[in-house]
Structure formats: structure tokens, C-alpha cells
Tab-separated table of C-alpha atoms in Angstrom:
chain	number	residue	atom	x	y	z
A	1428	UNK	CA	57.954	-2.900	166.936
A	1429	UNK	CA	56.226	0.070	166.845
A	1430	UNK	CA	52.623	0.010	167.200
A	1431	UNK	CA	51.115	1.383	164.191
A	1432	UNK	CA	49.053	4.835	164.134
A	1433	UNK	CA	45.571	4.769	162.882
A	1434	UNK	CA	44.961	6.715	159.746
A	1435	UNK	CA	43.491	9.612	160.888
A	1436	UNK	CA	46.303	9.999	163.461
A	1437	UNK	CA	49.737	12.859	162.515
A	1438	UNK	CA	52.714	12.531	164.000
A	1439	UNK	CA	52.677	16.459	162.912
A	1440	UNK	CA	51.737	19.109	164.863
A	1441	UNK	CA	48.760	20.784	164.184
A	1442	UNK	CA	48.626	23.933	162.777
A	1443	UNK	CA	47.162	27.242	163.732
A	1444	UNK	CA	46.170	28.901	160.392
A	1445	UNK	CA	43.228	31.184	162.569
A	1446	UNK	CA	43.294	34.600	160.459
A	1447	UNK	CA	45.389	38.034	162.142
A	1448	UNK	CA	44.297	41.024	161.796
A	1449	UNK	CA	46.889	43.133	163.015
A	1450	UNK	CA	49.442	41.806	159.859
A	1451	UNK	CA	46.669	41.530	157.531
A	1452	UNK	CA	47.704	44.120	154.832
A	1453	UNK	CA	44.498	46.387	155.238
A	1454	UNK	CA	46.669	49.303	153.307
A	1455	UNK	CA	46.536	46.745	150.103
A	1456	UNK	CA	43.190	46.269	150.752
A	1457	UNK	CA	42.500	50.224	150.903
A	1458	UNK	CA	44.244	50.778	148.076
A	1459	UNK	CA	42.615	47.656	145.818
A	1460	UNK	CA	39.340	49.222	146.646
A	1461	UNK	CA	40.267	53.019	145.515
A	1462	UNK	CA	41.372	51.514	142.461
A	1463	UNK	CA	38.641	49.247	141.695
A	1464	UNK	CA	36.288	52.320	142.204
A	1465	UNK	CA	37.995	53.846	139.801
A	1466	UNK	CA	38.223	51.279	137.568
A	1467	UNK	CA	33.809	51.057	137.862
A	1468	UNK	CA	33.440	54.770	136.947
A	1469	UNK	CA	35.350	54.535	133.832
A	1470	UNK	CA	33.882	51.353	132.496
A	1471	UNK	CA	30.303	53.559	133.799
A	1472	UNK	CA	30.825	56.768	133.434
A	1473	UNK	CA	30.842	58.183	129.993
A	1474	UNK	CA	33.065	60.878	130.621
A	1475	UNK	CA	35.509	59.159	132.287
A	1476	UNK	CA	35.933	56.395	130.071
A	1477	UNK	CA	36.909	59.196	126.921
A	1478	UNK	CA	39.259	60.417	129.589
A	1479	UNK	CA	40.715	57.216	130.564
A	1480	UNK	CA	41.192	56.744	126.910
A	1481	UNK	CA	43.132	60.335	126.049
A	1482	UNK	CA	45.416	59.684	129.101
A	1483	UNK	CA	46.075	55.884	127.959
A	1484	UNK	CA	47.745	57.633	124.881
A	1485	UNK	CA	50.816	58.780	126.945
A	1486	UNK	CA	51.059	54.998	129.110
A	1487	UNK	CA	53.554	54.537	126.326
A	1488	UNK	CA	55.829	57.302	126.575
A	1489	UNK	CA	55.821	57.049	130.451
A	1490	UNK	CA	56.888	53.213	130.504
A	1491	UNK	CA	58.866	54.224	127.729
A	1492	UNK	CA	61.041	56.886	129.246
A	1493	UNK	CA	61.605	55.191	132.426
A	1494	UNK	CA	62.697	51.975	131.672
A	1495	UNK	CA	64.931	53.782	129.696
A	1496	UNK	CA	66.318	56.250	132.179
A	1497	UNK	CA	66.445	53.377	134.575
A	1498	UNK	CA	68.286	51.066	132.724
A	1499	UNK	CA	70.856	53.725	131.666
A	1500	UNK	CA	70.963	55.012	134.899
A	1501	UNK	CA	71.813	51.356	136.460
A	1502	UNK	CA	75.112	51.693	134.298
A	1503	UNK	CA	75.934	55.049	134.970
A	1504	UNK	CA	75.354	54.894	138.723
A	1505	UNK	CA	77.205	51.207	139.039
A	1506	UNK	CA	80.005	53.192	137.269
A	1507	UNK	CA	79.853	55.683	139.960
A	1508	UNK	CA	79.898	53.529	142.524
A	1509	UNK	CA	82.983	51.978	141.638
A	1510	UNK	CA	85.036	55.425	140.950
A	1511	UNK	CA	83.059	56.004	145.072
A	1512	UNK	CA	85.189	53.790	146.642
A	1513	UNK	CA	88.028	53.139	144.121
A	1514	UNK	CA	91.294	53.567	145.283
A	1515	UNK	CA	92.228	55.807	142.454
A	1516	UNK	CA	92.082	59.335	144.041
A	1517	UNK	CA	91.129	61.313	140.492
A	1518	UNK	CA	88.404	58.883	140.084
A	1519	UNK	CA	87.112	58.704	143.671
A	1520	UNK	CA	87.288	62.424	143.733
A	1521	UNK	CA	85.178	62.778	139.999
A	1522	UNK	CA	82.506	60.566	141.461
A	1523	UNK	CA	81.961	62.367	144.814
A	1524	UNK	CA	81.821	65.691	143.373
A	1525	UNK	CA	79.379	64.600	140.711
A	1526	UNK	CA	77.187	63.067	143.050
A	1527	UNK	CA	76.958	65.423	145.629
A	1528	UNK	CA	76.642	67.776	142.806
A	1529	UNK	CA	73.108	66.817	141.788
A	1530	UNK	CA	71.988	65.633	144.987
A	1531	UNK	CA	72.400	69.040	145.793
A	1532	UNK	CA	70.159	70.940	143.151
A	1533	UNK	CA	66.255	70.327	143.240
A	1534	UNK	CA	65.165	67.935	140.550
A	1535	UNK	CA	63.143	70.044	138.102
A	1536	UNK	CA	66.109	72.438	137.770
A	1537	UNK	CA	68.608	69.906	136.779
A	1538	UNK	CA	65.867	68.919	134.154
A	1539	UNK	CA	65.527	72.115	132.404
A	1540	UNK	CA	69.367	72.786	132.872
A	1541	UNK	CA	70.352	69.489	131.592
A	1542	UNK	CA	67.877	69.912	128.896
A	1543	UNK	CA	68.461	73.319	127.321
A	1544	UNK	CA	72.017	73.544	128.611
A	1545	UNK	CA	73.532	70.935	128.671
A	1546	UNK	CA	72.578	69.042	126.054
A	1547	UNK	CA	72.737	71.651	123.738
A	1548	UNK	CA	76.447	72.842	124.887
A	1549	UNK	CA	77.857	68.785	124.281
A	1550	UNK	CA	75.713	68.610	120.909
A	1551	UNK	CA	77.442	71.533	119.859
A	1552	UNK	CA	80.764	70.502	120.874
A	1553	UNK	CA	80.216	67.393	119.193
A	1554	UNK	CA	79.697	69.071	115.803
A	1555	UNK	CA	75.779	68.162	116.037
A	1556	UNK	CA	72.304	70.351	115.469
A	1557	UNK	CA	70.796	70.754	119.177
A	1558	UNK	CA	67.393	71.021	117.452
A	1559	UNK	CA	67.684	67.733	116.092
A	1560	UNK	CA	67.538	66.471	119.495
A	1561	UNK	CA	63.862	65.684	120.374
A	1562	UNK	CA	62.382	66.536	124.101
A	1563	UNK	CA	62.016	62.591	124.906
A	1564	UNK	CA	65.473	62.263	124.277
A	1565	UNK	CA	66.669	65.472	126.252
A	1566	UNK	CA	64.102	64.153	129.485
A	1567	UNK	CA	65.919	60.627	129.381
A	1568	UNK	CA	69.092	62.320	128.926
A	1569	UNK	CA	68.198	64.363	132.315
A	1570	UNK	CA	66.789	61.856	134.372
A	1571	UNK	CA	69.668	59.259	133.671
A	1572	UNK	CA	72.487	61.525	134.920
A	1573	UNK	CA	70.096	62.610	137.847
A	1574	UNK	CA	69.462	59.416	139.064
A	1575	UNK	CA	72.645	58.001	138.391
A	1576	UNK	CA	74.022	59.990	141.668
A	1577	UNK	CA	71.607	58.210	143.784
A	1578	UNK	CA	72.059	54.807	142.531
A	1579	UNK	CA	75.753	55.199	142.866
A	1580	UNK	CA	75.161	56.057	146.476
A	1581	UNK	CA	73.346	52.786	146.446
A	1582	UNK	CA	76.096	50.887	145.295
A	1583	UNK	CA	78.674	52.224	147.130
A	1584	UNK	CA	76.730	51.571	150.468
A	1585	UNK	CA	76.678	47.977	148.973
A	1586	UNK	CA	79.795	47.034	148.209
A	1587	UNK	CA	80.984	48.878	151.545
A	1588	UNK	CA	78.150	46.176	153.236
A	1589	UNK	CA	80.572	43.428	152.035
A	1590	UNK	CA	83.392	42.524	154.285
A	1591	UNK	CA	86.590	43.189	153.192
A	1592	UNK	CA	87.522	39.228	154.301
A	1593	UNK	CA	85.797	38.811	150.988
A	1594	UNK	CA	88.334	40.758	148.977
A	1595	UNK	CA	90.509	39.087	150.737
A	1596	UNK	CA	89.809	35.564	149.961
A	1597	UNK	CA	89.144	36.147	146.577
A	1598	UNK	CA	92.609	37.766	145.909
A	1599	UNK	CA	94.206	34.696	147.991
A	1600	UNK	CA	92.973	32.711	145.691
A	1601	UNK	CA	94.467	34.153	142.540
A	1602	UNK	CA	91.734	36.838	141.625
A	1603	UNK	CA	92.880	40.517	140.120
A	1604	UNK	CA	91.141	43.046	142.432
A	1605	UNK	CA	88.730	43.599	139.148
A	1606	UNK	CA	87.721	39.972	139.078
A	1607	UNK	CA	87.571	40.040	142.703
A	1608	UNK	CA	84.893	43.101	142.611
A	1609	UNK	CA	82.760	41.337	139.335
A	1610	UNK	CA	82.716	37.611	140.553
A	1611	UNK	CA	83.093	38.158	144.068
A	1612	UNK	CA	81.729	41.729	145.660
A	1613	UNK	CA	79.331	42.972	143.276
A	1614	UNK	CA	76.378	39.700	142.743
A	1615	UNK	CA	76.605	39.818	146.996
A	1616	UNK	CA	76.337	43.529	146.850
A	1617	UNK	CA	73.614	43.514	143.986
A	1618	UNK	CA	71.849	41.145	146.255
A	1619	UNK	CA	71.604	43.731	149.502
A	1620	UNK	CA	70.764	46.386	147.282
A	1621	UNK	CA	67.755	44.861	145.622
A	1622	UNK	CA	65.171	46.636	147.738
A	1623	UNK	CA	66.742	50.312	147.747
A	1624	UNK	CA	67.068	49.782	143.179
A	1625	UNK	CA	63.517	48.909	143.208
A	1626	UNK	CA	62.696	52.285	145.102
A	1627	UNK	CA	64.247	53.817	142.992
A	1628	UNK	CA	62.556	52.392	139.697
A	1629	UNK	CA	59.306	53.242	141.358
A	1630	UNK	CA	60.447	57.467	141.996
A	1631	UNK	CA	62.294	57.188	138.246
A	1632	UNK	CA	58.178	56.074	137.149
A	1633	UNK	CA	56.953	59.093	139.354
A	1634	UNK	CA	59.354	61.806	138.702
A	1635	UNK	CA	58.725	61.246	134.734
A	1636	UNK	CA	55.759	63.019	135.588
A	1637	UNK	CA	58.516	65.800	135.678
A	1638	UNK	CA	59.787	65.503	131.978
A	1639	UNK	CA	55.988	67.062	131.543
A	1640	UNK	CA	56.933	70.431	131.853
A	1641	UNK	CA	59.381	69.807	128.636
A	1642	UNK	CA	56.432	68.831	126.554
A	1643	UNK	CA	56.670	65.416	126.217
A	1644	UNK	CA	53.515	63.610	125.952
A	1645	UNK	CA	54.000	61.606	128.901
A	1646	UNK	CA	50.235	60.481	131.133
A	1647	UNK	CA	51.175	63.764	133.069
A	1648	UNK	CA	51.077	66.015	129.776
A	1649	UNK	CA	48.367	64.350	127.947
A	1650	UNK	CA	46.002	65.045	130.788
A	1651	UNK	CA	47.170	68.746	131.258
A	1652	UNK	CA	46.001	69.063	127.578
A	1653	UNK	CA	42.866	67.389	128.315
A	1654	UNK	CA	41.892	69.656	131.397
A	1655	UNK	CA	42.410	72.724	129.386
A	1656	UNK	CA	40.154	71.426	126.845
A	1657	UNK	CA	37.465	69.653	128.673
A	1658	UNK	CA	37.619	71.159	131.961
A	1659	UNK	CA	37.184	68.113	133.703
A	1660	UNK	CA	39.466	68.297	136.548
A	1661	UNK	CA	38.097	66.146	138.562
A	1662	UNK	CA	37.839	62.969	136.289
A	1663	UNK	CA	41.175	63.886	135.011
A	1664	UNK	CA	42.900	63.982	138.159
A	1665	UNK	CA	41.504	61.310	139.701
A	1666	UNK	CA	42.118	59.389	136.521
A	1667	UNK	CA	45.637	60.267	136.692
A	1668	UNK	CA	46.341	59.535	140.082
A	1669	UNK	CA	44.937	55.870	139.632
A	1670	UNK	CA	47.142	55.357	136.778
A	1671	UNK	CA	50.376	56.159	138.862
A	1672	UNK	CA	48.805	54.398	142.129
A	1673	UNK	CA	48.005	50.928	139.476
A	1674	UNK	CA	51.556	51.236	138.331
A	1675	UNK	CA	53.453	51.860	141.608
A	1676	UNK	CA	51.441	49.422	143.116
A	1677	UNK	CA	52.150	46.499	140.863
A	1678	UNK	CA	56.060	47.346	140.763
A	1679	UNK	CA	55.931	47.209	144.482
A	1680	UNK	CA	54.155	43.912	145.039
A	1681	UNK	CA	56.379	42.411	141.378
A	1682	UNK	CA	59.800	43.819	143.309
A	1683	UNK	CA	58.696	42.121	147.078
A	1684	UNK	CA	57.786	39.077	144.962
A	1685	UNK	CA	61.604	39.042	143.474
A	1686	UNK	CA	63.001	40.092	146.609
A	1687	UNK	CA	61.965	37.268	148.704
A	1688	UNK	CA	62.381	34.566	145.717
A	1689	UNK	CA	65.870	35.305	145.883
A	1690	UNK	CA	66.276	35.003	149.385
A	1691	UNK	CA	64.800	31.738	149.429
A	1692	UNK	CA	67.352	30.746	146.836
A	1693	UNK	CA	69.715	32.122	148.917
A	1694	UNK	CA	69.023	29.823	151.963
């Protein structure tokens, strides 16, 4: 028999928890501090705290506008991506020339084309009053078919990463090659594409800092109108940059958090 340990003995290895610097995240720690500086000045500061409180006016709209555009987008674009690499040469050919369409005109253009074109050419051709449609609804419009060419390209990269013994197996066993793509290809390819979705999210919540120049009373807006009231440029800048670094910031860290609980699911 086994002689037995005494208590204070492991069979365990010990381990070496000593602290490392070089992948300590220092950037977080940069950042944290930048933000909780600016986080003292408003609560201190007089000015900045009436400043902090015009600009928290338009947190709304911002949040607002791109969780729509995002969500909308995510359809569109997975839509896309399936007329990308569909077999169906009309369909394949509609997709690529739509995407490499707006990947191929600067942002802010597309917005004011899409916005006081477009949207007023379909409206019209739909029987409907343009000017009934407001400016929030013309900015998601815009930044849902923009975006939806770059999540398509996400999508299609995706379901490419599969391999086509995949396809394969699922249609051996009895599967349509449309049940094959929604049961089999697409939760594997959403997987992989987790990361590259959540970068987009994040640019969707800094480029409706674009839909500004439409009016909409988005953080971006609301402190334009502040500035040329108050003058404060500095407070309202700074202000304004904190806001988008606090929000980027938390969907970074939330979307690493999701990515790796998955993969530990996963294995």
C-alpha cells in the first residue's frame, strides 16, 4: 500500500503565477486612465459636466442608429453572401457587382447619395412623399446598404473557410443543399467570423458619427451645436472623444469576452 502523503504535501505541480510584464495589457491600462481622467473633470469641472450632459442627449440616437444599421445590415450582407458564392450565375453576378460597387465609393458620398437620391427616387416610385421620410431613417437606410457589402465579404470568406467535405457529408446524408448551408455551413461559418462581425459593429458605432452631416442629432451633432454656442472646443472634443473611446472600448472587451466563451464551448 501506498504510503500516505502528509497534508501539506500535492501530488500537483506547483504553479508559477509570478506577474509578466511584457503580456500585461498596459494599452488597457493607458486607456482606463485617459478615461477615468475624463471621467474626474466632468464630475469637477463645472463646465464640463453641462457639456457632458448636452452631448449625453444624442447617446440615444447613436446606440439607436447603429444597432439598427447593424442588425439590418447582418441580413442584408448574409443575403449577399449567399448570392457571393451561389451557384446561380444572375445572383452571383448581382452580389459581386453590388459589393464592389460600394466598396468602391468613399463612405460619406454613398451617405448623401443614398440619402437624397436614392431614397427619394424608390419613395417616389413607390407612390410615397420623400419628405415624409425623416433624416434618422434616410442615415440607417445608408449605412445598412453600405455595410452590407462588407459583411457579405465576411460571409463569403466564411463559408469558403468551410471545407467542401462538409457539403458533402451533409448532402450524403439526405440534406437539400439549402439545409446543408443553414444546419451545416453557416453556425461553423458564423463561428470563424465572429471576430471580423464584431469589427465591424465597432466602425458601424464610429462611422454614425457620419450620419452627422445629415442633421441627425447623433453625440457627433449635438456637440457641433454645442461648440458653436459655447465655444468650448476643448471640453467638447475631449468630451466627445471619451464617449466613443468608453463605447468602443467596452464592445471590444464584451466581443473578446463572447469570442473566447464560445471557443471554450467549442472544445
Amino acid at each position: 500500500m501506498a504510503a500516505d502523503l502528509p497534508p501539506s504535501t500535492s501530488l500537483q505541480p506547483p504553479t508559477n503565477k509570478r506577474f509578466n510584464w511584457r503580456t500585461f495589457p498596459w494599452w488597457l491600462v493607458a486607456i482606463g486612465l485617459i478615461i477615468a481622467y475624463m471621467g474626474f473633470r466632468i464630475i469637477s469641472d463645472p463646465a464640463y459636466t453641462n457639456i457632458f450632459e448636452a452631448i449625453l442627449t444624442g447617446l440615444g440616437t447613436t446606440l439607436m442608429v447603429t444597432g439598427i444599421s447593424f442588425i439590418c445590415a447582418l441580413i442584408l450582407g448574409l443575403l449577399l453572401g449567399l448570392g457571393r458564392v451561389s451557384r446561380n450565375v444572375l445572383l452571383r453576378n448581382i452580389s459581386i457587382g453590388y459589393i464592389e460597387f460600394i466598396r468602391g465609393v468613399p463612405i460619406l458620398v454613398l451617405i448623401f447619395t443614398i440619402s437624397f437620391a436614392v431614397v427619394p427616387a424608390l419613395s417616389k416610385g413607390m407612390g410615397l412623399d420623400p419628405s415624409k421620410i425623416s433624416l434618422i431613417a434616410r442615415a440607417i437606410i445608408a449605412l445598412v446598404l453600405i455595410y452590407a457589402a462588407y459583411i457579405a465579404e465576411i460571409f463569403r470568406a466564411g463559408i469558403e473557410s468551410i471545407s467542401r467535405g462538409q457539403m458533402e457529408a451533409a448532402r450524403s446524408l439526405g440534406l437539400t443543399h439549402a439545409q446543408a448551408m443553414r444546419y451545416v455551413i453557416l453556425p461553423q461559418a458564423f463561428r470563424n467570423v465572429l471576430p471580423a462581425l464584431g469589427n465591424d459593429l465597432i466602425a458601424i458605432l464610429k462611422d454614425s458619427s457620419l450620419v452627422s452631416v445629415l442633421g441627425v442629432r447623433e453625440i457627433t451633432q449635438v456637440s457641433r451645436l454645442s461648440v458653436s454656442s459655447s465655444f468650448k472646443y476643448e471640453e467638447t472634443y475631449f468630451i466627445l472623444t471619451a464617449f466613443y473611446l468608453t463605447m468602443t472600448l467596452v464592445l471590444s472587451l464584451l466581443l473578446q469576452w463572447l469570442q473566447r466563451k464560445m471557443s471554450s464551448n467549442v472544445h
